[in-house]
Short mmCIF file of C-alpha atoms and ligand atoms in Angstrom, two decimals:
data_model
loop_
_atom_site.label_atom_id
_atom_site.label_comp_id
_atom_site.label_asym_id
_atom_site.label_seq_id
_atom_site.Cartn_x
_atom_site.Cartn_y
_atom_site.Cartn_z
CA UNK A 258 105.93 95.69 73.31
CA UNK A 259 102.76 95.93 71.00
CA UNK A 260 99.92 98.19 71.05
CA UNK A 261 96.79 95.95 71.09
CA UNK A 262 94.46 98.86 71.38
CA UNK A 263 94.44 102.59 71.86
CA UNK A 264 96.38 103.50 75.08
CA UNK A 265 96.96 99.87 76.03
CA UNK A 266 100.42 98.52 76.06
CA UNK A 267 100.97 94.76 76.41
CA UNK A 268 104.27 93.94 77.58
CA UNK A 269 105.20 90.94 75.35
CA UNK A 270 108.80 90.68 76.36
CA UNK A 271 109.56 86.84 76.87
CA UNK A 272 110.93 87.48 80.38
CA UNK A 273 107.83 89.32 81.46
CA UNK A 274 105.74 86.43 80.01
CA UNK A 275 107.88 83.84 81.62
CA UNK A 276 107.26 85.57 85.03
CA UNK A 277 103.48 86.04 84.38
CA UNK A 278 103.32 82.31 83.72
CA UNK A 279 105.05 81.43 87.03
CA UNK A 280 102.69 83.79 88.99
CA UNK A 281 99.61 82.43 87.21
CA UNK A 282 100.41 78.89 88.39
CA UNK A 283 98.11 77.98 91.30
CA UNK A 284 100.78 75.66 92.57
CA UNK A 285 103.28 78.45 92.97
CA UNK A 286 104.13 78.69 96.71
CA UNK A 287 103.67 82.23 98.22
CA UNK A 288 107.36 82.80 98.43
CA UNK A 289 107.84 82.06 94.75
CA UNK A 290 104.83 84.10 93.81
CA UNK A 291 106.12 87.10 95.72
CA UNK A 292 109.59 86.76 94.14
CA UNK A 293 108.24 86.44 90.62
CA UNK A 294 105.69 89.25 91.12
CA UNK A 295 108.48 91.55 92.26
CA UNK A 296 110.52 90.73 89.24
CA UNK A 297 107.60 91.17 86.84
CA UNK A 298 106.82 94.53 88.51
CA UNK A 299 110.29 95.84 87.56
CA UNK A 300 109.70 95.14 83.87
CA UNK A 301 106.32 96.51 83.76
CA UNK A 302 107.23 99.73 85.52
CA UNK A 303 110.30 100.04 83.33
CA UNK A 304 107.95 99.69 80.25
CA UNK A 305 105.29 102.00 81.54
CA UNK A 306 107.95 104.66 82.09
CA UNK A 307 109.32 104.46 78.55
CA UNK A 308 108.09 108.00 77.60
CA UNK A 309 109.34 109.97 80.65
CA UNK A 310 110.55 113.41 79.90
CA UNK A 311 114.31 114.30 79.97
CA UNK A 312 116.45 117.25 79.21
CA UNK A 313 119.98 117.18 78.04
CA UNK A 314 122.81 117.41 80.58
CA UNK A 315 126.34 116.65 79.70
CA UNK A 316 128.32 114.41 82.03
CA UNK A 317 132.04 114.13 82.64
CA UNK A 318 133.47 110.64 82.38
CA UNK A 319 137.00 109.76 83.36
CA UNK A 320 137.82 110.14 79.66
CA UNK A 321 136.13 113.39 78.89
CA UNK A 322 132.69 114.89 78.31
CA UNK A 323 129.64 112.84 77.13
CA UNK A 324 126.19 113.83 76.22
CA UNK A 325 123.47 112.67 78.80
CA UNK A 326 120.04 113.46 80.11
CA UNK A 327 118.32 113.87 83.39
CA UNK A 328 114.76 112.96 84.18
CA UNK A 329 112.53 116.03 84.63
CA UNK A 330 109.09 114.58 85.35
CA UNK A 331 107.36 114.95 88.90
CA UNK A 332 106.79 111.30 89.39
CA UNK A 333 103.90 110.17 91.72
CA UNK A 334 103.48 106.53 92.55
CA UNK A 335 99.98 105.54 93.78
CA UNK A 336 99.81 101.84 94.82
CA UNK A 337 96.34 100.58 95.32
CA UNK A 338 96.42 98.59 98.57
CA UNK A 339 97.08 95.89 99.19
CA UNK A 340 98.33 94.24 96.04
CA UNK A 341 99.69 97.36 94.39
CA UNK A 342 102.46 97.45 97.00
CA UNK A 343 104.49 94.91 94.94
CA UNK A 344 104.63 97.20 91.99
CA UNK A 345 105.27 100.17 94.29
CA UNK A 346 108.38 98.61 95.73
CA UNK A 347 109.82 97.93 92.32
CA UNK A 348 108.99 101.45 91.12
CA UNK A 349 110.56 102.97 94.35
CA UNK A 350 113.81 101.22 93.73
CA UNK A 351 113.88 102.97 90.34
CA UNK A 352 112.62 106.38 91.64
CA UNK A 353 113.76 106.65 95.37
CA UNK A 354 112.60 110.37 95.32
CA UNK A 355 109.12 109.83 93.96
CA UNK A 356 106.12 110.83 95.95
CA UNK A 357 104.10 107.98 97.05
CA UNK A 358 100.33 108.32 97.93
CA UNK A 359 98.65 105.07 99.05
CA UNK A 360 95.20 104.35 97.89
CA UNK A 361 93.12 102.04 100.06
CA UNK A 362 90.33 100.37 98.07
CA UNK A 363 88.62 97.06 98.82
CA UNK A 364 86.23 95.44 96.58
CA UNK A 365 82.86 94.47 98.01
CA UNK A 366 82.73 90.78 96.95
CA UNK A 367 79.03 90.93 96.59
CA UNK A 368 78.31 94.23 94.71
CA UNK A 369 81.80 94.40 93.11
CA UNK A 370 81.94 97.99 94.06
CA UNK A 371 85.29 99.49 95.21
CA UNK A 372 85.00 100.82 98.62
CA UNK A 373 87.54 103.49 99.73
CA UNK A 374 89.16 103.12 103.17
CA UNK A 375 92.29 105.17 102.76
CA UNK A 376 93.52 108.12 100.53
CA UNK A 377 96.13 110.52 101.78
CA UNK A 378 96.80 112.84 98.91
CA UNK A 379 98.14 116.41 99.41
CA UNK A 380 95.76 119.45 98.91
CA UNK A 381 97.22 120.14 95.53
CA UNK A 382 99.55 118.36 93.10
CA UNK A 383 101.53 120.04 90.42
CA UNK A 384 99.33 119.90 87.18
CA UNK A 385 102.44 118.59 85.43
CA UNK A 386 102.55 115.51 87.62
CA UNK A 387 102.86 112.10 86.10
CA UNK A 388 100.95 109.66 88.12
CA UNK A 389 101.47 105.93 88.07
CA UNK A 390 98.45 104.10 89.59
CA UNK A 391 99.82 100.64 90.54
CA UNK A 392 97.44 97.65 90.87
CA UNK A 393 98.23 94.06 89.51
CA UNK A 394 94.63 93.32 88.82
CA UNK A 395 92.25 95.37 86.44
CA UNK A 396 89.14 93.36 86.58
CA UNK A 397 85.77 95.22 86.52
CA UNK A 398 87.73 98.49 86.55
CA UNK A 399 85.92 99.82 89.54
CA UNK A 400 89.02 100.14 91.75
CA UNK A 401 91.05 101.63 88.89
CA UNK A 402 88.60 104.30 88.10
CA UNK A 403 88.16 105.15 91.65
CA UNK A 404 91.93 105.66 92.07
CA UNK A 405 92.29 107.65 88.91
CA UNK A 406 89.39 109.78 89.89
CA UNK A 407 91.26 110.87 92.96
CA UNK A 408 94.05 112.34 90.83
CA UNK A 409 91.92 113.71 88.03
CA UNK A 410 90.03 115.58 90.68
CA UNK A 411 93.35 117.21 91.65
CA UNK A 412 93.73 118.44 88.04
CA UNK A 413 96.40 115.92 86.97
CA UNK A 414 95.98 114.82 83.44
CA UNK A 415 98.98 112.45 82.85
CA UNK A 416 97.91 109.24 84.59
CA UNK A 417 99.18 105.75 83.77
CA UNK A 418 97.93 102.45 85.12
CA UNK A 419 100.09 99.57 85.43
CA UNK A 420 98.81 96.06 85.98
CA UNK A 421 99.89 92.42 85.64
CA UNK A 422 96.62 91.24 84.09
CA UNK A 423 93.69 93.17 82.58
CA UNK A 424 90.21 92.13 81.51
CA UNK A 425 88.56 93.56 78.45
CA UNK A 426 85.68 94.67 80.55
CA UNK A 427 88.06 96.65 82.91
CA UNK A 428 89.94 98.28 80.03
CA UNK A 429 86.73 99.40 78.59
CA UNK A 430 85.33 100.76 81.94
CA UNK A 431 88.48 102.70 82.43
CA UNK A 432 88.69 104.24 79.00
CA UNK A 433 84.96 104.96 78.93
CA UNK A 434 85.66 107.54 81.82
CA UNK A 435 89.32 108.23 81.19
CA UNK A 436 90.21 107.59 77.59
CA UNK A 437 93.61 109.26 77.84
CA UNK A 438 94.87 106.92 80.63
CA UNK A 439 97.60 104.72 79.32
CA UNK A 440 97.31 101.10 80.56
CA UNK A 441 100.52 99.01 80.65
CA UNK A 442 99.64 95.35 81.42
CA UNK A 443 101.38 91.87 81.15
CA UNK A 444 98.21 90.38 79.43
CA UNK A 445 94.71 91.04 78.47
CA UNK A 446 92.80 88.03 79.53
CA UNK A 447 89.55 86.41 78.20
CA UNK A 448 86.81 87.82 80.47
CA UNK A 449 85.41 88.08 83.99
CA UNK A 450 83.56 85.26 85.71
CA UNK A 451 80.39 85.79 87.60
CA UNK A 452 82.20 86.70 90.79
CA UNK A 453 84.21 89.33 88.95
CA UNK A 454 87.43 87.35 88.79
CA UNK A 455 89.64 87.52 85.74
CA UNK A 456 89.57 84.39 83.66
CA UNK A 457 92.19 82.85 83.50
CA UNK A 458 93.84 85.66 85.44
CA UNK A 459 95.92 84.50 88.56
CA UNK A 460 93.37 84.36 91.40
CA UNK A 461 93.33 86.98 94.25
CA UNK A 462 96.46 88.91 93.88
CA UNK A 463 96.23 90.38 97.39
CA UNK A 464 95.57 87.05 99.05
CA UNK A 465 98.45 85.41 97.08
CA UNK A 466 100.93 88.10 98.01
CA UNK A 467 99.86 88.71 101.68
CA UNK A 468 97.51 85.78 102.72
CA UNK A 469 93.76 85.70 103.18
C1 LIG B 724 91.91 93.52 94.03
C2 LIG B 724 92.86 94.22 93.11
C3 LIG B 724 92.30 95.38 92.59
C4 LIG B 724 90.84 94.97 92.51
C5 LIG B 724 90.48 94.83 91.12
O1 LIG B 724 91.86 94.03 95.25
O2 LIG B 724 94.22 94.10 93.68
O3 LIG B 724 92.46 96.38 93.40
O4 LIG B 724 90.64 93.81 93.29
O5 LIG B 724 89.14 94.62 91.04
P1 LIG B 724 88.23 95.53 90.26
O6 LIG B 724 88.78 95.88 89.00
O7 LIG B 724 86.90 94.71 89.93
O8 LIG B 724 87.87 96.83 91.11
P2 LIG B 724 90.89 93.70 96.52
O9 LIG B 724 89.77 94.58 96.52
O10 LIG B 724 90.78 92.17 96.51
O11 LIG B 724 91.83 94.17 97.69
P3 LIG B 724 93.15 93.52 98.29
O12 LIG B 724 94.31 93.73 97.42
O13 LIG B 724 93.39 94.28 99.66
O14 LIG B 724 92.89 92.05 98.52
N1 LIG B 725 91.05 90.93 92.23
C1 LIG B 725 91.84 89.87 92.10
O1 LIG B 725 92.82 89.95 92.93
N2 LIG B 725 91.78 89.06 91.07
C2 LIG B 725 90.84 89.14 90.26
O2 LIG B 725 90.82 88.29 89.24
C3 LIG B 725 89.87 90.21 90.29
C4 LIG B 725 89.96 90.94 91.35
#
């Protein structure tokens, strides 16, 4: 793990980079893409949760007492539909009791604006919640900022964003509005093309996971 810029973590673990290479490959059949994306999601979620809070809790082993910890955070997973579901599945395996709030956002491919079509958040959330916005692609950053805003409006201040690939433009957009949001990603790519796609990126993540 290296910190490439403030509040950005690029997961440089060889396994993560191997999986990212597999999912970038335009020749990967959809089954392989999904499998590798699922595996990569586990590593990214694991890395994004590196600084979770714990409290000391002893545990009795068959041989005696050992020091241990229990996790204490109120964890919220917020997959951005559709592609964020792959990250959510991996996060859910690690945190079966996490609250999950799905965020439906669709990018208008002409204006590149994020259009909201679903968001079912509770009326209030504990201020100490730790929210993980899950979306493999951080392109213009419109979808990410829209998702983050929903939780910021609820008074939550600890918000993480987990992505497979981020563009420099997207990171800048998110941090211009929410500088405290920690972004964990598999790569920071070169740029966006005229259609708002990340180059070299991996194409349309939702389509590659679920079909056009
Ligand atoms: C993709 C992706 C992000 C968004 C990123 O979703 O999963 O949510 O685009 O682009 P942005 O940073 O420019 O907002 P899309 O809108 O294609 O929806 P889908 O996952 O349902 O295909
Ligand atoms: N959405 C994607 O799925 N891929 C991109 O490169 C940009 C937005």
